[in-house]
Short mmCIF file of the C-alpha atoms (twelve columns), coordinates in Angstrom:
data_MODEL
# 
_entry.id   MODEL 
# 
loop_
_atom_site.group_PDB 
_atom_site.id 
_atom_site.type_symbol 
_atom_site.label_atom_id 
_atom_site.label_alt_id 
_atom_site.label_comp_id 
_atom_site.label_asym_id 
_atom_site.label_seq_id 
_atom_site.Cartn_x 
_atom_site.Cartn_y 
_atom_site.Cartn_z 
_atom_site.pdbx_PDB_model_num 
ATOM 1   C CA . UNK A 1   23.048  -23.938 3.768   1 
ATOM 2   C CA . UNK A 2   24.520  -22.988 7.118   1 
ATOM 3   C CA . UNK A 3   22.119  -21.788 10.253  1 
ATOM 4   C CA . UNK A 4   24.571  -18.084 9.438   1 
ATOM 5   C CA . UNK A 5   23.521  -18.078 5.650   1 
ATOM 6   C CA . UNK A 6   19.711  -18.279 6.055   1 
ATOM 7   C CA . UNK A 7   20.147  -15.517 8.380   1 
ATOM 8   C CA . UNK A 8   21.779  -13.464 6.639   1 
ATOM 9   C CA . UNK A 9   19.921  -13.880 3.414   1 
ATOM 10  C CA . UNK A 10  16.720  -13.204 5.470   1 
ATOM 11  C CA . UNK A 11  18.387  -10.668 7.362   1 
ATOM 12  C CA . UNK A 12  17.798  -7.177  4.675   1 
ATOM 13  C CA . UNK A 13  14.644  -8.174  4.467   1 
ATOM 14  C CA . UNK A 14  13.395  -8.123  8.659   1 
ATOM 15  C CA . UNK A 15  15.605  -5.234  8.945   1 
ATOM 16  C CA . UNK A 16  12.750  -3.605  5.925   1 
ATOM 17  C CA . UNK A 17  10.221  -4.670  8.312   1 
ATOM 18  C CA . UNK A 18  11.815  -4.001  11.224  1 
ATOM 19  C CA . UNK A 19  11.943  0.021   9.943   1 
ATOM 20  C CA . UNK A 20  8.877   0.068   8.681   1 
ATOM 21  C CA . UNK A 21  7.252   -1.183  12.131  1 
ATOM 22  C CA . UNK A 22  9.064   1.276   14.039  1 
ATOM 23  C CA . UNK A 23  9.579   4.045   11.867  1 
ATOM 24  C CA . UNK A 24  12.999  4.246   12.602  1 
ATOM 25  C CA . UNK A 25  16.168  2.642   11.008  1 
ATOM 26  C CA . UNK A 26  17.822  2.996   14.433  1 
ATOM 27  C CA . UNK A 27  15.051  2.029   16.459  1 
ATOM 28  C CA . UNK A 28  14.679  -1.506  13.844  1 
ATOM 29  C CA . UNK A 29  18.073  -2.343  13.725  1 
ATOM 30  C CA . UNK A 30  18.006  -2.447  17.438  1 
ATOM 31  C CA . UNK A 31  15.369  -4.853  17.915  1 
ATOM 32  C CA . UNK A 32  17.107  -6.961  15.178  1 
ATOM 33  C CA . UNK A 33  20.206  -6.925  17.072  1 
ATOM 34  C CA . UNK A 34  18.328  -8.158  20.324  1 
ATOM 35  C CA . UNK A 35  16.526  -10.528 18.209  1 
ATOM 36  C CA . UNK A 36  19.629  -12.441 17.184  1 
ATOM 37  C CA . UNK A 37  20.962  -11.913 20.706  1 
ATOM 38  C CA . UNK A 38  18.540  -13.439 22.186  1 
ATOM 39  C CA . UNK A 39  18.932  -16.880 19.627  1 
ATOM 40  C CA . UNK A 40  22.391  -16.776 20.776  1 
ATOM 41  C CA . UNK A 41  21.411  -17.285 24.196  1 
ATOM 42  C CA . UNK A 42  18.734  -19.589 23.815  1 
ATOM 43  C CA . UNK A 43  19.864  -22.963 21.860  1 
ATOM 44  C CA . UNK A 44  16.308  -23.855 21.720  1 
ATOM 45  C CA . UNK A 45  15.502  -20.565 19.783  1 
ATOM 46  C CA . UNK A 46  18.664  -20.634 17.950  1 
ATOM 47  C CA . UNK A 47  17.648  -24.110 16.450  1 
ATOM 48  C CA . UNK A 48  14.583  -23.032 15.538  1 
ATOM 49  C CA . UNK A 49  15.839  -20.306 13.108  1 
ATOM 50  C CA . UNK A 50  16.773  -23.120 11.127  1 
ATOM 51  C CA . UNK A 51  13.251  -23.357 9.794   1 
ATOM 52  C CA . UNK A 52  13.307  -20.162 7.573   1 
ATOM 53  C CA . UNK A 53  11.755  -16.746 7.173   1 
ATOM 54  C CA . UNK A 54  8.761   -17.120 9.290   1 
ATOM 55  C CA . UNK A 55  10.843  -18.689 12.631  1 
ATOM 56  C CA . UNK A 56  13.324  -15.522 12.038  1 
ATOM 57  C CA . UNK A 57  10.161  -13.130 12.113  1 
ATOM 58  C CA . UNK A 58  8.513   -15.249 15.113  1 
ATOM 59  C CA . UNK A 59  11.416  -14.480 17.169  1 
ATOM 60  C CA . UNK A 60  11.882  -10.699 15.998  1 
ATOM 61  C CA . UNK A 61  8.016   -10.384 17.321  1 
ATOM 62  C CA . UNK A 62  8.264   -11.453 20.665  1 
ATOM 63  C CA . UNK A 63  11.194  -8.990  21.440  1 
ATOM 64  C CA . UNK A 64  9.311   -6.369  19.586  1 
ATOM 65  C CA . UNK A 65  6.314   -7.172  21.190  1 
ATOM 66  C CA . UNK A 66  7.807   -7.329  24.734  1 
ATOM 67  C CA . UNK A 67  9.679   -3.770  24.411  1 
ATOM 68  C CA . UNK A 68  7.398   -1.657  22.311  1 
ATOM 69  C CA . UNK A 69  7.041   1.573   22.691  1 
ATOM 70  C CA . UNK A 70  6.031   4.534   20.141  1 
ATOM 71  C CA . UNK A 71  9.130   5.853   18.055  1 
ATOM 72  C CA . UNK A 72  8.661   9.191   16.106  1 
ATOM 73  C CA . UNK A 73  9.778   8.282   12.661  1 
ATOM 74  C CA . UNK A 74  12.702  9.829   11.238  1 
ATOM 75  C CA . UNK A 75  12.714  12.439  9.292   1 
ATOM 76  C CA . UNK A 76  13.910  12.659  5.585   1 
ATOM 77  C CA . UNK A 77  11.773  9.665   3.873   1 
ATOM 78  C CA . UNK A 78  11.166  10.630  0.406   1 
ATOM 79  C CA . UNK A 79  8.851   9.527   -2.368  1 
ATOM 80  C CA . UNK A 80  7.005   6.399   -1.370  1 
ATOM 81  C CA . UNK A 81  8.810   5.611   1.900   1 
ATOM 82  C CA . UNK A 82  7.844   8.498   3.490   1 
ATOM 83  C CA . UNK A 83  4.844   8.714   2.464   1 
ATOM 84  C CA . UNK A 84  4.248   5.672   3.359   1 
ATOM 85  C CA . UNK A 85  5.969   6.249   6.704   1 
ATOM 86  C CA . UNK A 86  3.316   9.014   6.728   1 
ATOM 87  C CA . UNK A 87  0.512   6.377   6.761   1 
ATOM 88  C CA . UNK A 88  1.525   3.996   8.985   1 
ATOM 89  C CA . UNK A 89  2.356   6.255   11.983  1 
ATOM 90  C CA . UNK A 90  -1.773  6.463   11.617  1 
ATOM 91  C CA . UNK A 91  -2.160  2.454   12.387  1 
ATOM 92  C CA . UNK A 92  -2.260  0.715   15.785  1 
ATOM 93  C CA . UNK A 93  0.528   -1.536  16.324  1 
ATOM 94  C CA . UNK A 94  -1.308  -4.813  16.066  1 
ATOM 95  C CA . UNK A 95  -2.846  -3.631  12.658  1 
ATOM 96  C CA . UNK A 96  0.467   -2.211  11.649  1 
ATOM 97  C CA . UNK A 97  1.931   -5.754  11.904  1 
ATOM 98  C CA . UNK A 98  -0.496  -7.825  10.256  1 
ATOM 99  C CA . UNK A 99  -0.491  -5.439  7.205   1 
ATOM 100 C CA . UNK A 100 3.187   -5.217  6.842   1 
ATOM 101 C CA . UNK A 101 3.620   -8.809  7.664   1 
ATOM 102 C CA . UNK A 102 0.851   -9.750  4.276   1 
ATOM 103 C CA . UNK A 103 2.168   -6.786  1.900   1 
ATOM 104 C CA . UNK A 104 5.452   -5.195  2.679   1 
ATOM 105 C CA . UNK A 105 6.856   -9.105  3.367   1 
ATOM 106 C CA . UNK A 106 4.713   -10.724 1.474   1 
ATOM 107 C CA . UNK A 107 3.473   -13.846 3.913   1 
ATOM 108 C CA . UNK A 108 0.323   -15.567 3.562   1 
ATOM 109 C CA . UNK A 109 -2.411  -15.079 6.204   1 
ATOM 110 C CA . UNK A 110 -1.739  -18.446 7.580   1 
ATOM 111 C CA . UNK A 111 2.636   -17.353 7.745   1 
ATOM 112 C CA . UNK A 112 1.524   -14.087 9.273   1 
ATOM 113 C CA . UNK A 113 -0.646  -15.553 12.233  1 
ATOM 114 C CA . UNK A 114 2.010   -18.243 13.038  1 
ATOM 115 C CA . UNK A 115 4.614   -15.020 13.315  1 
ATOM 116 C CA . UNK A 116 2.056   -13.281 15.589  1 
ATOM 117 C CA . UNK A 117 0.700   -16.201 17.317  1 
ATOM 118 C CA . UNK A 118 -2.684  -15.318 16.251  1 
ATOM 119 C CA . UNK A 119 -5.606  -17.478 13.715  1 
ATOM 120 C CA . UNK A 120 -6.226  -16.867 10.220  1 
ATOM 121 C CA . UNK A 121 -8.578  -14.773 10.385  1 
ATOM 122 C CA . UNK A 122 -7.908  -12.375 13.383  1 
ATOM 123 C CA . UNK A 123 -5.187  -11.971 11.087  1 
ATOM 124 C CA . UNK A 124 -7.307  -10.717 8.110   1 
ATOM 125 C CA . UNK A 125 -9.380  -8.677  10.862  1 
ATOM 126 C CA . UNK A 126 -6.455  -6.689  11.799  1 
ATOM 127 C CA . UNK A 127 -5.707  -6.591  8.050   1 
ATOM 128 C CA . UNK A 128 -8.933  -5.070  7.193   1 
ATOM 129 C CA . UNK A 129 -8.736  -2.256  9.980   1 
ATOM 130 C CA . UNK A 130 -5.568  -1.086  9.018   1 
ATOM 131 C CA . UNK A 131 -6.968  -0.568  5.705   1 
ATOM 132 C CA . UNK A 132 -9.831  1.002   6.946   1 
ATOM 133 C CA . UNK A 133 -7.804  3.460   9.246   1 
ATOM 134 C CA . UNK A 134 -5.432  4.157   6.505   1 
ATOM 135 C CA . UNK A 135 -8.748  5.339   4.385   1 
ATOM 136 C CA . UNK A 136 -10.105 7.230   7.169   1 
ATOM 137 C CA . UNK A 137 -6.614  9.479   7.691   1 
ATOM 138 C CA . UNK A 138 -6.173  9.610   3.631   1 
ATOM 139 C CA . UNK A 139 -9.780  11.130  3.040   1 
ATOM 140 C CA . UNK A 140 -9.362  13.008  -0.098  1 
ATOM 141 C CA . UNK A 141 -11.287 14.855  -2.994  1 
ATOM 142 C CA . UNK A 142 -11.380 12.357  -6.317  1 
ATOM 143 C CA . UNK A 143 -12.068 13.492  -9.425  1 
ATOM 144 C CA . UNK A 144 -13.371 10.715  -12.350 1 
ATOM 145 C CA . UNK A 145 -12.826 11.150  -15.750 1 
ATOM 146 C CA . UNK A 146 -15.260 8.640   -17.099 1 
ATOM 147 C CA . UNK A 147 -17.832 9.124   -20.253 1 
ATOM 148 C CA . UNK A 148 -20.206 6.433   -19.467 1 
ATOM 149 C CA . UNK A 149 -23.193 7.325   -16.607 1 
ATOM 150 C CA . UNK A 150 -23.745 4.416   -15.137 1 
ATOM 151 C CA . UNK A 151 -20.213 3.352   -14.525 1 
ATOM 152 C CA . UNK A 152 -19.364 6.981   -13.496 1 
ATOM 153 C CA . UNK A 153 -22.476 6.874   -10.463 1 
ATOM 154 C CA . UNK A 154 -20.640 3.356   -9.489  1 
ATOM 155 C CA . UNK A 155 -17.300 4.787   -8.858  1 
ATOM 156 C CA . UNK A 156 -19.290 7.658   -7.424  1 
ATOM 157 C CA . UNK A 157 -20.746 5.860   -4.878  1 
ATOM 158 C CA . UNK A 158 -17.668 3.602   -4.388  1 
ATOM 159 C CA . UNK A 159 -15.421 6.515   -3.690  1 
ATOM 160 C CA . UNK A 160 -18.108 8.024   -0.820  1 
ATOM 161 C CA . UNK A 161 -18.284 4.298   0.650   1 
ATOM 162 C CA . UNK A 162 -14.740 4.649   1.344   1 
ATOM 163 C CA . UNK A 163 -15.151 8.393   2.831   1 
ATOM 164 C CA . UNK A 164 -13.701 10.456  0.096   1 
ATOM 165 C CA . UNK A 165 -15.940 13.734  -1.606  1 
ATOM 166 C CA . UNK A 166 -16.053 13.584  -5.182  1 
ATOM 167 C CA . UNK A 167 -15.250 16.947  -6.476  1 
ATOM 168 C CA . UNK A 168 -16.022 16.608  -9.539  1 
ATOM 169 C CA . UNK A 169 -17.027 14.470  -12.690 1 
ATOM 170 C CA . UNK A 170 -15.827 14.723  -16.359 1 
ATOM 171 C CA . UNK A 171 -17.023 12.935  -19.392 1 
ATOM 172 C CA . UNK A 172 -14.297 14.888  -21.905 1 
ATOM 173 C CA . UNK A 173 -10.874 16.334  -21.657 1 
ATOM 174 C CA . UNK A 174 -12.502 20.294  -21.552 1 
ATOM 175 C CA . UNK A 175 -15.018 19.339  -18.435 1 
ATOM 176 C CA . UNK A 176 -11.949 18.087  -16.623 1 
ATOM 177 C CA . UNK A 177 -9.820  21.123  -17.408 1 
ATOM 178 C CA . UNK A 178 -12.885 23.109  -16.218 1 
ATOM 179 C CA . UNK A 179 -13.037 20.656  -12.457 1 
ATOM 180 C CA . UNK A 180 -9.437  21.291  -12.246 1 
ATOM 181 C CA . UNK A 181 -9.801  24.866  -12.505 1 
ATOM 182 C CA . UNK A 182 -11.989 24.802  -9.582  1 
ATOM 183 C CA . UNK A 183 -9.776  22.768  -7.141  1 
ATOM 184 C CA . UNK A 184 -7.088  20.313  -7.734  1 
ATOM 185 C CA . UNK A 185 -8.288  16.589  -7.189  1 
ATOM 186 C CA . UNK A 186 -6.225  14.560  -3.950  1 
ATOM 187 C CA . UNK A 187 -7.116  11.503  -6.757  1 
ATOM 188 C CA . UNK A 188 -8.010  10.994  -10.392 1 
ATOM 189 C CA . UNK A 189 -9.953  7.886   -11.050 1 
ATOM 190 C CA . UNK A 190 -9.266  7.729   -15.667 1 
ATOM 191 C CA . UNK A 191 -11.044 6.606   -18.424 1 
ATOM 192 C CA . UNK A 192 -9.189  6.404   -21.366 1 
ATOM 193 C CA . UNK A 193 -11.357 7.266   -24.199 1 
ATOM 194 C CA . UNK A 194 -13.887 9.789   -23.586 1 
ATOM 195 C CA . UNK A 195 -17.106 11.081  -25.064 1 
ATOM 196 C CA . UNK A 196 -16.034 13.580  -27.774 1 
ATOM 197 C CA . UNK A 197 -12.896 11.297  -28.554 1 
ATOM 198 C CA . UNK A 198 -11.025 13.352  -26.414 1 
ATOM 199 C CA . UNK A 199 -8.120  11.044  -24.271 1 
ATOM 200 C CA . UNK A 200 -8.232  10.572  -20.603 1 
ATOM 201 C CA . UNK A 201 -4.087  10.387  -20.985 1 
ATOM 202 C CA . UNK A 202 -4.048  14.044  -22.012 1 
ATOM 203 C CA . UNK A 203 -6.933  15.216  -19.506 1 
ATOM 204 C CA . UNK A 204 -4.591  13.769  -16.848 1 
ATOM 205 C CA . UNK A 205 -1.186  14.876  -18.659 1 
ATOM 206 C CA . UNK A 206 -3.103  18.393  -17.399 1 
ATOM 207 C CA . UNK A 207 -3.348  17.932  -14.433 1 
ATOM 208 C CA . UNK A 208 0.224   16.641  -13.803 1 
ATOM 209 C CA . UNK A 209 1.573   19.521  -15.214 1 
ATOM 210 C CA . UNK A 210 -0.464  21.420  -12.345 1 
ATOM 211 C CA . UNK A 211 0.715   18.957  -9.292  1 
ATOM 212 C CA . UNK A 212 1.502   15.390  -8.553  1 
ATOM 213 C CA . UNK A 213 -1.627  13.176  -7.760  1 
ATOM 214 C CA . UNK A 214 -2.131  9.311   -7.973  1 
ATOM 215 C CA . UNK A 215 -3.978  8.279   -11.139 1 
ATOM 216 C CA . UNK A 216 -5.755  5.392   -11.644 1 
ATOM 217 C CA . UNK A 217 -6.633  4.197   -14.859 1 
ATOM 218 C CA . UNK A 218 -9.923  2.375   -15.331 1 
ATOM 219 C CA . UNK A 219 -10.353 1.520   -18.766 1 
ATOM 220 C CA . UNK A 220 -11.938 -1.630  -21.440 1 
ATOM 221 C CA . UNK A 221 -8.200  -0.219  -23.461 1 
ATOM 222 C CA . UNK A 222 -5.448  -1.552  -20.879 1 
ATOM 223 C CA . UNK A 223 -3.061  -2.348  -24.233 1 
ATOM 224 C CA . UNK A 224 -3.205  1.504   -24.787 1 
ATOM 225 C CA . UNK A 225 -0.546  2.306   -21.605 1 
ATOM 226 C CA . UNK A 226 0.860   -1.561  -21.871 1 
ATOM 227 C CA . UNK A 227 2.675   -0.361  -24.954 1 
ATOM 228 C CA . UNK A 228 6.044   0.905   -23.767 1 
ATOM 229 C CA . UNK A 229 6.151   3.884   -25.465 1 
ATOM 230 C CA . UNK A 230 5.512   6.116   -22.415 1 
ATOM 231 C CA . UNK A 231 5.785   5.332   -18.526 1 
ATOM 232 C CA . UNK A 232 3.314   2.646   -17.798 1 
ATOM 233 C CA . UNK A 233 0.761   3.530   -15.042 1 
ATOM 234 C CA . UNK A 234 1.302   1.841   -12.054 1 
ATOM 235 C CA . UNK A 235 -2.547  1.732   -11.254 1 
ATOM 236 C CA . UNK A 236 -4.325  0.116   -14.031 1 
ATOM 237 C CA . UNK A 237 -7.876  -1.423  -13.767 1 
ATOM 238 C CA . UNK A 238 -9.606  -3.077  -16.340 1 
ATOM 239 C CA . UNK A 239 -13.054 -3.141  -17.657 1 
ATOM 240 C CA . UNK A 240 -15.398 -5.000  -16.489 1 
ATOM 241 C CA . UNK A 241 -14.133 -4.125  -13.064 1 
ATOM 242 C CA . UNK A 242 -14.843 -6.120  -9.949  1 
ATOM 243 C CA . UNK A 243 -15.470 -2.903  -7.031  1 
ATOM 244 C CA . UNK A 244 -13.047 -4.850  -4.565  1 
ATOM 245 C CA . UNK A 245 -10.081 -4.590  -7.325  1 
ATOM 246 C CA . UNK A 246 -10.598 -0.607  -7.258  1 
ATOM 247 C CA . UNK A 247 -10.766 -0.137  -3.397  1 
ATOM 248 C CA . UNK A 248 -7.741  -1.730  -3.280  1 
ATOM 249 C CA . UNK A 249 -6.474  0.369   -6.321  1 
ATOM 250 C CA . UNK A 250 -7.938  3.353   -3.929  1 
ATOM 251 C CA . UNK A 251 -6.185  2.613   -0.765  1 
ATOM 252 C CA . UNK A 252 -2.929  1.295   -2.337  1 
ATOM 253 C CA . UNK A 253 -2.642  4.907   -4.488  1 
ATOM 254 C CA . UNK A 254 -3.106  6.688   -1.504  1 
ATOM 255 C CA . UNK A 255 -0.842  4.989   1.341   1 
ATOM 256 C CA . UNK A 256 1.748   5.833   -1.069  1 
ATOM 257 C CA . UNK A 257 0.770   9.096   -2.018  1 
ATOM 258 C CA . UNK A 258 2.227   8.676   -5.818  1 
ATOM 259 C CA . UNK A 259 1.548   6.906   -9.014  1 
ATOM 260 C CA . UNK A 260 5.399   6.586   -9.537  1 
ATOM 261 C CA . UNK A 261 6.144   2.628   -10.006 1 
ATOM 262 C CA . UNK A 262 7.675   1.643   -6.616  1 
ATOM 263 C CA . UNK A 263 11.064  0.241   -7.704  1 
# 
């Protein structure tokens, strides 16, 4: 394959990234533009492109890096890119890289810190404070729908490690009607099948038909939404649970601001 065909099979992909970091289409599509320039110019860089995905974002860093400035996002993102546009205008550029680089792109810690000339795990540092500042500027009020005590005081205290207020527990269908009626959760955290044989499905079929809110499912019954019959969640945890898979359940729900699937 030609040096001009792994470009330009790369190329949709950096200009994703290359919105996503800026917040604007505009804004990313010029620093692609100077990126590609700039091989041109430079045989030594051009040759180097040669090597794949992780050259072509090497090069697109140090022009971003060596022009950046602030960019107010554009307005009219919808669903999850603009929520997610939403989120990111709250990260610090370093952090913003490092967790678009490992999730948006998909590269590996080690691909990631050879992009931004950085180790390992400076890498996963900047990883873990974008996460962290993406929690603190999506504090919310959770609600869990759970029937069993002990697990419902361990997402309890999960959800306040991470800085949200728990309005509200629920241990049937009826006690989460009556949180709802209070105030209208930011997050539900679901059981399935509840104490009085009520369903966590229809508890949160309630509140959906009040307003949209991510859902997560947490349940020992994940074949009971695997079965095609209805849209499958896109937040399912099963039981036992590890507390690290349901943080990142947590912040993942949240930066996006939706439990639609993301294709």
């Amino acid at each position: 394959m030609s040096l001009g065909d792994q470009i330009a099979k790369n190329l949709p992909y950096l200009r994703r990234y290359a919105r996503a970091l800026t917040g604007s289409q505009a804004t990313g599509d010029a620093f692609v533009r100077a990126t590609l320039e700039a091989a041109l110019a430079d045989e030594n860089l051009k040759s180097s492109l040669e090597g794949g995905r992780v050259p072509l974002y090497r090069a697109f860093n140090k022009v971003w890096s060596s022009a950046y400035m602030d960019v107010p996002a554009e307005e009219g993102g919808t669903g999850h890119e603009g929520a997610a546009q939403d989120r990111l205008k709250s990260i610090t550029p370093l952090n913003r890289q490092a967790l678009l680089l490992t999730t948006l792109e998909d590269f590996s810690v080690e691909q990631a810190g050879e992009i931004m000339d950085l180790e390992a795990d400076q890498i996963e540092k900047l990883v873990q404070e974008a996460v962290g500042e993406i929690d603190r500027e999506s504090a919310t009020s959770v609600l869990i729908i759970e029937d069993e005590p002990l697990i419902s005081m361990q997402l309890e205290d999960l959800v306040t490690s991470l800085g949200h207020e728990v309005c509200g527990t629920a241990a049937t269908r009826t006690q989460a009607q009556e949180v709802v009626a209070e105030k209208t959760p930011g997050l539900v955290l679901a059981d399935i099948q509840l104490a009085d044989g009520s369903s966590g499905l229809d508890a949160v079929d309630d509140i959906l038909a009040i307003d949209s809110v991510p859902v997560i499912f947490i349940t020992a019954y994940p074949e009971r939404l695997l079965t095609g019959d209805r849209p499958e969640p896109t937040y399912l945890v099963t039981k036992p649970f590890q507390e690290q898979t349901v943080r990142a359940a947590i912040s993942q729900a949240l930066f996006f601001g939706s439990s639609r699937p993301l294709g």
